[in-house]
Tab-separated table of C-alpha atoms and ligand atoms in Angstrom:
chain	number	residue	atom	x	y	z
C	19	MET	CA	84.890	68.709	132.629
C	20	ASP	CA	86.938	71.735	133.775
C	21	LYS	CA	85.442	75.084	132.931
C	22	VAL	CA	87.481	78.142	131.938
C	23	GLY	CA	85.722	81.499	132.216
C	24	ILE	CA	86.753	84.344	129.928
C	25	GLY	CA	86.320	88.008	130.834
C	26	LEU	CA	86.395	90.046	127.640
C	27	LEU	CA	87.291	93.738	127.809
C	28	GLY	CA	85.918	95.483	124.723
C	29	TYR	CA	83.395	94.173	122.197
C	30	GLY	CA	84.562	96.203	119.199
C	31	THR	CA	86.149	94.994	115.964
C	32	VAL	CA	88.382	92.308	117.502
C	33	GLY	CA	86.376	91.676	120.693
C	34	SER	CA	83.202	90.856	118.756
C	35	GLY	CA	85.295	88.541	116.524
C	36	VAL	CA	86.507	86.731	119.652
C	37	GLY	CA	82.911	86.412	120.889
C	38	LYS	CA	81.879	84.991	117.526
C	39	LEU	CA	84.738	82.468	117.306
C	40	LEU	CA	84.237	81.317	120.916
C	41	ARG	CA	80.585	80.569	120.150
C	42	LYS	CA	81.115	79.067	116.689
C	43	ASN	CA	84.076	76.864	117.591
C	44	ALA	CA	83.137	75.903	121.151
C	45	GLY	CA	83.144	72.207	120.204
C	46	ASP	CA	86.609	72.305	118.582
C	47	ILE	CA	88.034	74.314	121.475
C	48	THR	CA	86.737	71.734	123.945
C	49	LEU	CA	88.193	68.905	121.847
C	50	ALA	CA	91.561	70.688	121.637
C	51	THR	CA	91.806	71.592	125.305
C	52	GLY	CA	89.629	69.100	127.141
C	53	LYS	CA	88.037	72.118	128.830
C	54	GLN	CA	84.879	74.099	128.371
C	55	VAL	CA	85.944	77.641	127.493
C	56	THR	CA	83.070	80.090	127.890
C	57	LEU	CA	82.565	83.833	127.719
C	58	ARG	CA	81.368	84.883	131.182
C	59	ARG	CA	81.454	88.700	131.106
C	60	VAL	CA	81.988	91.480	128.560
C	61	LEU	CA	83.123	94.942	129.646
C	62	GLU	CA	82.014	97.994	127.679
C	63	LYS	CA	81.918	101.688	128.631
C	64	ASP	CA	78.365	102.431	127.647
C	65	PRO	CA	75.640	100.844	129.854
C	66	GLY	CA	73.326	100.940	126.826
C	67	PHE	CA	75.800	98.981	124.653
C	68	SER	CA	74.011	96.317	122.680
C	69	ARG	CA	74.903	94.028	119.794
C	70	PRO	CA	72.568	91.473	118.201
C	71	ASP	CA	75.081	88.674	118.895
C	72	LEU	CA	75.798	89.648	122.508
C	73	ASP	CA	73.721	88.264	125.382
C	74	PRO	CA	72.872	91.429	127.422
C	75	ALA	CA	73.250	89.407	130.634
C	76	LEU	CA	77.029	89.170	129.943
C	77	LEU	CA	77.482	92.916	129.672
C	78	THR	CA	78.964	95.024	132.469
C	79	THR	CA	80.469	98.482	132.759
C	80	ARG	CA	82.348	97.603	136.000
C	81	PHE	CA	85.768	95.997	135.603
C	82	GLU	CA	85.422	94.727	139.192
C	83	ASP	CA	82.673	92.341	138.021
C	84	ILE	CA	85.368	90.572	135.994
C	85	LEU	CA	88.206	90.987	138.471
C	86	GLU	CA	86.230	89.611	141.397
C	87	ASP	CA	84.616	86.706	139.553
C	88	PRO	CA	86.526	83.583	140.695
C	89	ALA	CA	85.219	81.662	137.678
C	90	ILE	CA	87.074	84.007	135.307
C	91	SER	CA	90.673	82.880	134.951
C	92	VAL	CA	91.537	84.586	131.641
C	93	VAL	CA	91.063	88.294	130.947
C	94	VAL	CA	91.151	89.239	127.263
C	95	GLU	CA	91.948	92.935	126.848
C	96	LEU	CA	90.705	94.342	123.535
C	97	ILE	CA	89.802	97.923	124.426
C	98	GLY	CA	93.099	99.365	123.084
C	99	GLY	CA	94.818	102.534	124.323
C	100	THR	CA	97.362	102.790	127.095
C	101	ASP	CA	95.462	104.198	130.094
C	102	ALA	CA	92.522	102.048	131.204
C	103	ALA	CA	94.065	99.057	129.417
C	104	LEU	CA	97.241	99.315	131.533
C	105	ASP	CA	95.244	99.622	134.732
C	106	PHE	CA	92.977	96.668	133.868
C	107	GLN	CA	95.821	94.418	132.736
C	108	LEU	CA	97.949	95.121	135.811
C	109	ARG	CA	95.042	94.529	138.187
C	110	ALA	CA	94.106	91.296	136.420
C	111	LEU	CA	97.699	90.003	136.480
C	112	LYS	CA	98.152	90.943	140.142
C	113	ALA	CA	94.892	89.156	140.951
C	114	GLY	CA	96.388	85.974	139.442
C	115	LYS	CA	94.406	86.002	136.196
C	116	HIS	CA	96.037	85.249	132.841
C	117	VAL	CA	95.877	88.076	130.306
C	118	VAL	CA	95.595	87.833	126.525
C	119	THR	CA	95.847	91.049	124.512
C	120	ALA	CA	96.292	92.506	121.026
C	121	ASN	CA	97.449	95.862	122.379
C	122	LYS	CA	100.795	96.581	120.673
C	123	GLN	CA	101.187	100.161	121.916
C	124	LEU	CA	100.623	99.132	125.530
C	125	LEU	CA	103.172	96.306	125.345
C	126	ALA	CA	105.735	98.433	123.500
C	127	GLN	CA	105.395	101.246	126.049
C	128	HIS	CA	104.750	99.358	129.316
C	129	GLY	CA	105.979	95.836	128.547
C	130	ALA	CA	108.514	95.683	131.393
C	131	GLU	CA	105.916	96.552	134.053
C	132	LEU	CA	103.363	94.124	132.656
C	133	PHE	CA	105.755	91.192	132.205
C	134	ASP	CA	107.122	91.733	135.737
C	135	ALA	CA	103.576	91.650	137.131
C	136	ALA	CA	102.835	88.433	135.215
C	137	GLU	CA	106.087	86.877	136.405
C	138	GLU	CA	105.387	87.762	140.042
C	139	SER	CA	101.925	86.226	139.909
C	140	GLY	CA	103.076	83.199	137.890
C	141	VAL	CA	100.488	83.815	135.176
C	142	HIS	CA	100.547	84.147	131.402
C	143	LEU	CA	100.554	87.382	129.441
C	144	ARG	CA	99.982	86.402	125.815
C	145	PHE	CA	100.022	88.819	122.893
C	146	GLU	CA	100.205	87.003	119.537
C	147	ALA	CA	97.633	89.332	117.942
C	148	SER	CA	99.655	92.427	118.864
C	149	ALA	CA	102.012	91.970	115.921
C	150	VAL	CA	101.112	90.774	112.427
C	151	GLY	CA	97.498	89.854	113.273
C	152	ALA	CA	96.619	86.303	112.341
C	153	VAL	CA	100.172	85.279	111.440
C	154	PRO	CA	101.714	83.302	114.316
C	155	VAL	CA	105.087	85.064	114.396
C	156	ILE	CA	105.410	85.429	118.158
C	157	LYS	CA	104.686	81.770	118.900
C	158	VAL	CA	107.145	80.735	116.179
C	159	LEU	CA	109.875	83.000	117.577
C	160	ARG	CA	109.212	82.156	121.220
C	161	GLU	CA	108.738	78.418	120.908
C	162	SER	CA	109.717	76.906	117.541
C	163	LEU	CA	112.841	79.044	117.017
C	164	VAL	CA	113.890	79.648	120.625
C	165	ALA	CA	117.257	77.964	120.048
C	166	ALA	CA	117.789	79.120	116.463
C	167	GLU	CA	119.581	82.399	117.262
C	168	VAL	CA	117.535	84.573	114.916
C	169	ASN	CA	119.691	87.505	113.826
C	170	THR	CA	117.327	89.502	111.592
C	171	VAL	CA	113.605	90.147	111.729
C	172	PHE	CA	112.407	92.321	108.934
C	173	GLY	CA	109.145	92.725	107.219
C	174	ILE	CA	105.936	94.425	106.314
C	175	VAL	CA	104.100	94.779	109.607
C	176	ASN	CA	101.544	97.449	108.710
C	177	GLY	CA	98.750	96.623	106.293
C	178	THR	CA	97.510	100.179	105.728
C	179	THR	CA	100.821	101.431	104.361
C	180	ASN	CA	101.365	98.282	102.323
C	181	TYR	CA	97.964	98.737	100.741
C	182	MET	CA	98.815	102.377	99.970
C	183	LEU	CA	102.284	101.712	98.519
C	184	SER	CA	100.915	98.831	96.422
C	185	ALA	CA	98.146	101.099	95.082
C	186	MET	CA	100.638	103.891	94.307
C	187	ALA	CA	102.800	101.427	92.355
C	188	GLU	CA	99.861	99.927	90.467
C	189	THR	CA	97.984	103.110	89.577
C	190	GLY	CA	100.675	105.820	89.600
C	191	ALA	CA	98.416	107.840	91.926
C	192	ASP	CA	99.982	110.123	94.510
C	193	TYR	CA	100.077	109.669	98.290
C	194	GLY	CA	97.132	111.982	99.109
C	195	ASP	CA	94.737	110.373	96.601
C	196	VAL	CA	95.650	106.863	97.679
C	197	LEU	CA	95.175	107.761	101.344
C	198	LYS	CA	91.654	109.061	100.614
C	199	GLU	CA	90.809	105.862	98.757
C	200	ALA	CA	92.253	103.724	101.582
C	201	GLN	CA	90.057	105.612	104.071
C	202	ARG	CA	86.999	105.149	101.855
C	203	LEU	CA	87.628	101.391	101.674
C	204	GLY	CA	88.289	101.080	105.424
C	205	TYR	CA	92.011	100.198	105.057
C	206	ALA	CA	93.015	103.466	106.761
C	207	GLU	CA	91.473	105.066	109.812
C	208	ALA	CA	89.995	108.588	109.823
C	209	ASP	CA	93.138	109.619	111.720
C	210	PRO	CA	95.807	107.550	109.948
C	211	THR	CA	98.799	109.082	111.773
C	212	GLU	CA	99.953	105.967	113.661
C	213	ASP	CA	99.901	103.868	110.495
C	214	VAL	CA	101.306	106.259	107.864
C	215	GLY	CA	103.758	107.823	110.340
C	216	GLY	CA	105.286	104.450	111.288
C	217	LYS	CA	104.395	104.355	115.016
C	218	ASP	CA	102.165	101.295	114.641
C	219	ALA	CA	104.967	99.394	112.883
C	220	ALA	CA	107.512	100.604	115.465
C	221	ALA	CA	105.456	99.171	118.357
C	222	LYS	CA	105.219	95.826	116.539
C	223	MET	CA	108.973	95.795	115.858
C	224	ALA	CA	109.677	96.545	119.537
C	225	ILE	CA	107.634	93.449	120.434
C	226	LEU	CA	109.084	91.195	117.721
C	227	SER	CA	112.714	92.163	118.367
C	228	SER	CA	112.299	91.644	122.124
C	229	ILE	CA	111.115	88.098	121.524
C	230	ALA	CA	113.608	87.322	118.735
C	231	PHE	CA	116.728	88.645	120.472
C	232	HIS	CA	115.727	87.823	124.090
C	233	SER	CA	116.325	91.424	125.104
C	234	ARG	CA	113.742	94.092	125.834
C	235	THR	CA	113.130	96.797	123.217
C	236	GLY	CA	110.543	99.500	123.920
C	237	LEU	CA	108.853	101.942	121.580
C	238	ASP	CA	111.380	104.623	122.616
C	239	ASP	CA	114.218	102.439	121.308
C	240	VAL	CA	112.759	102.264	117.784
C	241	PRO	CA	113.285	105.318	115.550
C	242	PHE	CA	110.548	105.353	112.949
C	243	GLU	CA	109.779	107.076	109.649
C	244	GLY	CA	106.547	106.563	107.759
C	245	ILE	CA	105.538	106.838	104.120
C	246	THR	CA	104.287	110.439	104.079
C	247	LYS	CA	107.262	111.606	102.011
C	248	ILE	CA	107.085	108.800	99.441
C	249	SER	CA	106.029	110.179	96.079
C	250	SER	CA	104.747	108.466	92.965
C	251	THR	CA	107.825	109.908	91.199
C	252	ASP	CA	110.153	107.859	93.418
C	253	ILE	CA	108.001	104.757	93.074
C	254	ALA	CA	108.190	105.127	89.269
C	255	HIS	CA	111.986	105.653	89.328
C	256	GLY	CA	112.266	102.617	91.614
C	257	ALA	CA	110.249	100.485	89.177
C	258	ARG	CA	112.633	101.443	86.343
C	259	LEU	CA	115.539	100.340	88.549
C	260	GLY	CA	113.804	97.015	89.374
C	261	LEU	CA	112.884	98.119	92.903
C	262	VAL	CA	109.631	98.063	94.884
C	263	ALA	CA	108.877	100.454	97.788
C	264	LYS	CA	107.720	98.993	101.122
C	265	LEU	CA	107.441	100.291	104.662
C	266	LEU	CA	109.776	97.935	106.509
C	267	GLY	CA	110.329	97.150	110.137
C	268	VAL	CA	113.980	96.127	110.380
C	269	ALA	CA	115.567	94.547	113.455
C	270	LYS	CA	119.170	93.399	113.184
C	271	LEU	CA	121.539	91.802	115.668
C	272	ILE	CA	125.086	92.970	114.909
C	273	ASP	CA	127.998	91.732	117.039
C	274	GLY	CA	125.761	91.387	120.094
C	275	ARG	CA	124.086	94.761	119.625
C	276	MET	CA	120.560	95.441	118.346
C	277	ASN	CA	119.380	97.957	115.796
C	278	VAL	CA	115.614	98.226	115.420
C	279	ARG	CA	114.015	100.772	113.087
C	280	VAL	CA	111.075	101.419	110.777
C	281	TYR	CA	111.614	103.150	107.442
C	282	PRO	CA	110.402	103.082	103.864
C	283	ALA	CA	112.794	101.038	101.741
C	284	PHE	CA	113.212	99.764	98.220
C	285	LEU	CA	113.474	96.011	97.730
C	286	PRO	CA	114.535	94.218	94.542
C	287	GLN	CA	111.467	93.010	92.608
C	288	ALA	CA	112.648	89.403	93.061
C	289	HIS	CA	112.731	89.640	96.870
C	290	PRO	CA	109.928	87.547	98.472
C	291	LEU	CA	108.677	90.591	100.420
C	292	ALA	CA	108.373	92.654	97.230
C	293	GLY	CA	105.498	90.418	96.085
C	294	VAL	CA	103.480	91.013	99.274
C	295	LYS	CA	100.722	93.339	98.090
C	296	GLY	CA	97.628	95.031	99.442
C	297	ALA	CA	96.869	94.950	103.160
C	298	TYR	CA	98.879	91.760	103.726
C	299	ASN	CA	101.779	91.484	106.152
C	300	ALA	CA	104.889	89.327	105.998
C	301	VAL	CA	107.872	88.810	108.243
C	302	PHE	CA	111.234	87.566	107.049
C	303	LEU	CA	113.503	85.898	109.605
C	304	THR	CA	117.143	84.981	109.133
C	305	SER	CA	119.479	82.880	111.247
C	306	ASP	CA	122.673	80.884	110.697
C	307	ALA	CA	120.651	77.877	111.874
C	308	PHE	CA	117.943	77.971	109.193
C	309	ASP	CA	118.986	80.613	106.634
C	310	GLU	CA	115.612	82.251	105.851
C	311	ILE	CA	111.967	81.791	106.879
C	312	MET	CA	109.062	83.945	105.704
C	313	LEU	CA	105.678	84.128	107.436
C	314	PHE	CA	102.869	85.734	105.486
C	315	GLY	CA	99.176	86.527	105.999
C	316	PRO	CA	96.541	89.053	107.035
C	317	GLY	CA	97.860	91.521	109.602
C	318	ALA	CA	94.503	92.838	110.819
C	319	GLY	CA	90.733	92.474	110.609
C	320	SER	CA	88.125	91.245	113.046
C	321	ILE	CA	88.226	87.484	112.515
C	322	PRO	CA	91.920	87.065	111.550
C	323	THR	CA	93.004	88.982	114.663
C	324	ALA	CA	90.415	87.214	116.837
C	325	SER	CA	91.752	83.845	115.658
C	326	ALA	CA	95.213	84.776	117.018
C	327	VAL	CA	93.564	85.784	120.311
C	328	ILE	CA	91.789	82.410	120.495
C	329	GLY	CA	95.125	80.673	119.797
C	330	ASP	CA	96.579	82.462	122.827
C	331	ILE	CA	93.598	81.485	124.994
C	332	ILE	CA	94.097	77.843	124.008
C	333	SER	CA	97.817	78.078	124.694
C	334	VAL	CA	97.100	79.500	128.184
C	335	VAL	CA	94.396	76.957	128.946
C	336	ASN	CA	96.546	74.053	127.749
C	337	THR	CA	99.674	74.889	129.703
C	338	VAL	CA	99.993	72.563	132.636
C	339	LYS	CA	100.861	74.366	135.863
C	340	GLY	CA	104.616	74.292	136.354
C	341	SER	CA	105.514	73.748	132.664
C	342	PHE	CA	105.754	77.346	131.645
C	343	VAL	CA	106.923	78.881	128.371
C	344	ARG	CA	108.020	82.304	129.522
C	345	ASN	CA	105.968	85.283	128.442
C	346	CYS	CA	109.017	87.260	127.316
C	347	LEU	CA	112.461	85.702	127.534
C	348	CYS	CA	114.132	89.098	127.840
C	349	TYR	CA	117.095	88.320	130.070
C	350	LYS	CA	119.944	89.626	127.904
C	351	ASP	CA	119.759	93.410	128.184
C	352	LEU	CA	121.709	93.878	124.928
C	353	PRO	CA	123.002	97.338	123.963
C	354	PHE	CA	121.768	99.099	120.844
C	355	PHE	CA	123.860	99.574	117.702
C	356	PRO	CA	123.929	103.283	116.727
C	357	ASP	CA	122.015	104.211	113.575
C	358	ALA	CA	124.942	106.368	112.407
C	359	ASP	CA	127.212	103.297	112.247
C	360	MET	CA	124.742	101.134	110.353
C	361	VAL	CA	125.878	100.310	106.825
C	362	SER	CA	123.069	100.865	104.333
C	363	ARG	CA	122.499	101.311	100.626
C	364	PHE	CA	120.607	104.367	99.481
C	365	TYR	CA	118.483	105.602	96.601
C	366	LEU	CA	118.676	109.380	96.258
C	367	ARG	CA	116.771	111.786	93.997
C	368	LEU	CA	118.017	115.357	93.747
C	369	ARG	CA	116.361	118.229	91.920
C	370	VAL	CA	119.175	120.179	90.285
C	371	MET	CA	119.801	123.045	87.883
C	372	ASP	CA	121.024	121.666	84.576
C	373	ARG	CA	124.365	123.534	84.678
C	374	PRO	CA	127.832	122.423	83.598
C	375	GLY	CA	129.718	120.771	86.448
C	376	VAL	CA	126.767	119.856	88.685
C	377	LEU	CA	127.406	116.111	88.362
C	378	ALA	CA	131.068	116.657	89.159
C	379	ARG	CA	130.260	118.730	92.255
C	380	VAL	CA	127.830	116.101	93.609
C	381	SER	CA	130.286	113.267	92.875
C	382	ALA	CA	133.152	115.159	94.471
C	383	LEU	CA	131.262	115.711	97.731
C	384	PHE	CA	130.281	112.059	97.883
C	385	GLY	CA	133.914	111.109	97.172
C	386	GLU	CA	135.167	113.337	100.004
C	387	HIS	CA	132.925	111.431	102.447
C	388	GLY	CA	133.850	107.998	101.120
C	389	VAL	CA	130.466	107.429	99.485
C	390	SER	CA	130.671	105.392	96.293
C	391	ILE	CA	128.090	105.830	93.532
C	392	ARG	CA	126.749	102.703	91.906
C	393	SER	CA	124.637	104.391	89.225
C	394	MET	CA	123.590	107.950	88.405
C	395	VAL	CA	121.021	109.016	85.816
C	396	GLN	CA	120.040	112.557	84.876
C	397	GLU	CA	116.457	113.118	83.772
C	398	GLY	CA	114.923	116.271	82.308
C	399	GLY	CA	116.698	119.591	81.842
C	400	GLY	CA	116.714	123.261	82.799
C	401	ASP	CA	115.369	124.008	86.267
C	402	GLU	CA	113.490	120.703	86.390
C	403	ALA	CA	116.456	118.349	85.967
C	404	GLU	CA	116.708	115.435	88.368
C	405	LEU	CA	119.582	113.204	89.377
C	406	VAL	CA	118.626	109.697	90.431
C	407	LEU	CA	121.430	107.872	92.206
C	408	LEU	CA	121.937	104.431	93.682
C	409	LEU	CA	124.808	104.236	96.164
C	410	HIS	CA	126.999	101.379	97.287
C	411	PRO	CA	126.744	100.321	100.956
C	412	VAL	CA	128.005	103.099	103.204
C	413	ARG	CA	128.097	104.031	106.897
C	414	GLU	CA	124.961	106.125	107.372
C	415	ALA	CA	126.857	108.931	109.139
C	416	GLN	CA	129.065	109.397	106.041
C	417	PHE	CA	126.084	109.423	103.694
C	418	PHE	CA	124.136	111.989	105.717
C	419	ALA	CA	127.209	114.232	106.153
C	420	ALA	CA	127.697	114.250	102.360
C	421	LEU	CA	123.993	114.805	101.754
C	422	GLN	CA	123.939	117.845	104.028
C	423	GLN	CA	126.681	119.503	101.957
C	424	ILE	CA	125.145	118.447	98.640
C	425	SER	CA	121.747	119.853	99.660
C	426	ALA	CA	123.430	123.188	100.402
C	427	LEU	CA	124.883	123.486	96.851
C	428	SER	CA	123.364	126.333	94.857
C	429	ASP	CA	122.719	123.830	92.012
C	430	VAL	CA	120.416	121.736	94.209
C	431	HIS	CA	116.913	122.811	95.134
C	432	GLY	CA	114.052	121.330	97.130
C	433	GLU	CA	114.295	118.506	99.617
C	434	PRO	CA	116.205	115.444	98.409
C	435	ALA	CA	114.272	112.152	98.343
C	436	VAL	CA	116.174	109.498	100.301
C	437	ILE	CA	115.059	105.862	100.461
C	438	ARG	CA	117.145	102.994	101.816
C	439	VAL	CA	117.588	99.889	99.675
C	440	GLU	CA	117.300	96.540	101.467
C	441	GLY	CA	117.726	92.940	100.294
C	442	GLU	CA	120.309	91.718	97.808
C	443	ALA	CA	120.206	93.580	94.505
N	9	NAP	N1	91.194	96.036	114.448
N	9	NAP	C1	92.189	95.265	114.082
N	9	NAP	O1	92.222	94.706	112.979
N	9	NAP	C2	93.330	95.001	115.040
N	9	NAP	C3	94.407	94.206	114.624
N	9	NAP	C4	95.450	93.926	115.518
N	9	NAP	C5	95.405	94.450	116.794
N	9	NAP	N2	94.357	95.251	117.161
N	9	NAP	C6	94.353	95.765	118.535
N	9	NAP	O2	93.222	95.226	119.205
N	9	NAP	C7	92.743	96.168	120.171
N	9	NAP	C8	91.256	96.438	119.918
N	9	NAP	O3	91.121	97.014	118.643
N	9	NAP	P1	89.686	97.138	117.939
N	9	NAP	O4	89.968	97.478	116.530
N	9	NAP	O5	88.854	95.953	118.244
N	9	NAP	O6	89.100	98.440	118.694
N	9	NAP	P2	87.590	98.952	118.697
N	9	NAP	O7	86.841	98.448	117.529
N	9	NAP	O8	87.652	100.424	118.917
N	9	NAP	O9	86.972	98.269	119.992
N	9	NAP	C9	87.287	98.637	121.312
N	9	NAP	C10	86.028	98.515	122.160
N	9	NAP	O10	86.388	98.694	123.520
N	9	NAP	C11	85.528	99.703	124.093
N	9	NAP	N3	86.275	100.434	125.116
N	9	NAP	C12	87.256	101.350	124.928
N	9	NAP	N4	87.719	101.801	126.114
N	9	NAP	C13	87.016	101.165	127.068
N	9	NAP	C14	87.016	101.206	128.494
N	9	NAP	N5	87.846	102.015	129.156
N	9	NAP	N6	86.164	100.413	129.144
N	9	NAP	C15	85.310	99.613	128.499
N	9	NAP	N7	85.239	99.522	127.140
N	9	NAP	C16	86.095	100.286	126.427
N	9	NAP	C17	85.172	100.602	122.917
N	9	NAP	O11	84.019	101.334	123.210
N	9	NAP	P3	83.815	102.786	122.502
N	9	NAP	O12	83.690	102.525	121.058
N	9	NAP	O13	82.572	103.304	123.171
N	9	NAP	O14	85.047	103.605	122.847
N	9	NAP	C18	84.969	99.580	121.800
N	9	NAP	O15	83.696	98.994	121.811
N	9	NAP	C19	93.637	97.398	120.047
N	9	NAP	O16	94.683	97.322	120.997
N	9	NAP	C20	94.209	97.266	118.631
N	9	NAP	O17	95.470	97.893	118.473
N	9	NAP	C21	93.311	95.533	116.326
């Protein structure tokens, strides 16, 4: 029986999960592939690294031990980061080894270089676990839906922020308290910046949109906003309006141009994504060919992520030489659709002085910029009055021009709260 040697870079959260699944499911993997897939070497930084489930004889601190081992044909990179990981992946690909990775930031920042190296060597670069963890979105987009002309990919692609927004909605607690609780429970890292600031979701959307639209999108092409400005007040107003707050990755194909962004948005309570709670992820795909498809499941965690990595290993091992599903079918080089010309619906909360004429002044400025108000409610009085508005779809440039003038009115104080509204309402 053919043997396939795996060189594993990193034995942390996901790497140790891969080690565990390779051992536990060795029989099934052999049945599925007809090959014996074994872990031959594990790279870690610390020569004293030891784990009860890791045979010390497999451990090395020299990448060359993996690179130069002819029995290793698949390198699984799970160290994270963009420095050593880039170097190791490029050297492995150039040496003719297949690479499997979960490293979203590396792919979103250096995808072109890596895919070119894979192409030149005629090897696979597989990355299912880099976006939406255990949920097989990339395989579905790349293989099952390759001819379906997907025109929208939008969804909840970050579990930390979904956990936090769900907890804010359920308990009424504010952002800071929920973040502390998420850190205590291990849903948020000690430094949560990439998650709460939207960069993690932006990297995933760069990957997903590249695969869906057959055109490369990098992290620099994805403007992102996180949830740091979302308050329990807005979540409560949203609930009264039948809306649920989510951090969404939104990739749209409009007249042959792409717009890919990450922002917090309200969804109608009846929208399938609105019911996705806790640390779960879900991706909603639309196309004229199939209308709507939703994929849902755990977006992170040792074993769920490791199972996606194993799926990639099996896909690599099972591909017969010469019958190649391309790593990234990014041949189109589509232009981007400017954010300012996107048509969006907005929720807006303004803190105003309760003076005669304030509603008229706000409405007049919106009117001058062609922004139409769908509903407006005033809450409270005196200095603490608030206007909560829902707007009809509008070109974003018009909305933000009106908002700039409204914010400058002497009746308006503090920073306005602005949240887009997605989905049919
Ligand atoms: N955790 C998840 O649920 C999840 C989900 C989806 C994707 N991912 C992605 O999967 C990758 C791995 O994440 P993880 O959570 O498993 O990370 P992790 O727990 O920090 O594990 C990484 C391991 O690699 C080691 N390492 C780091 N740099 C190294 C180097 N230059 N040479 C040798 N060893 C090195 C680390 O050692 P030290 O601890 O000594 O630095 C650590 O043991 C990342 O790209 C991440 O974005 C993770």
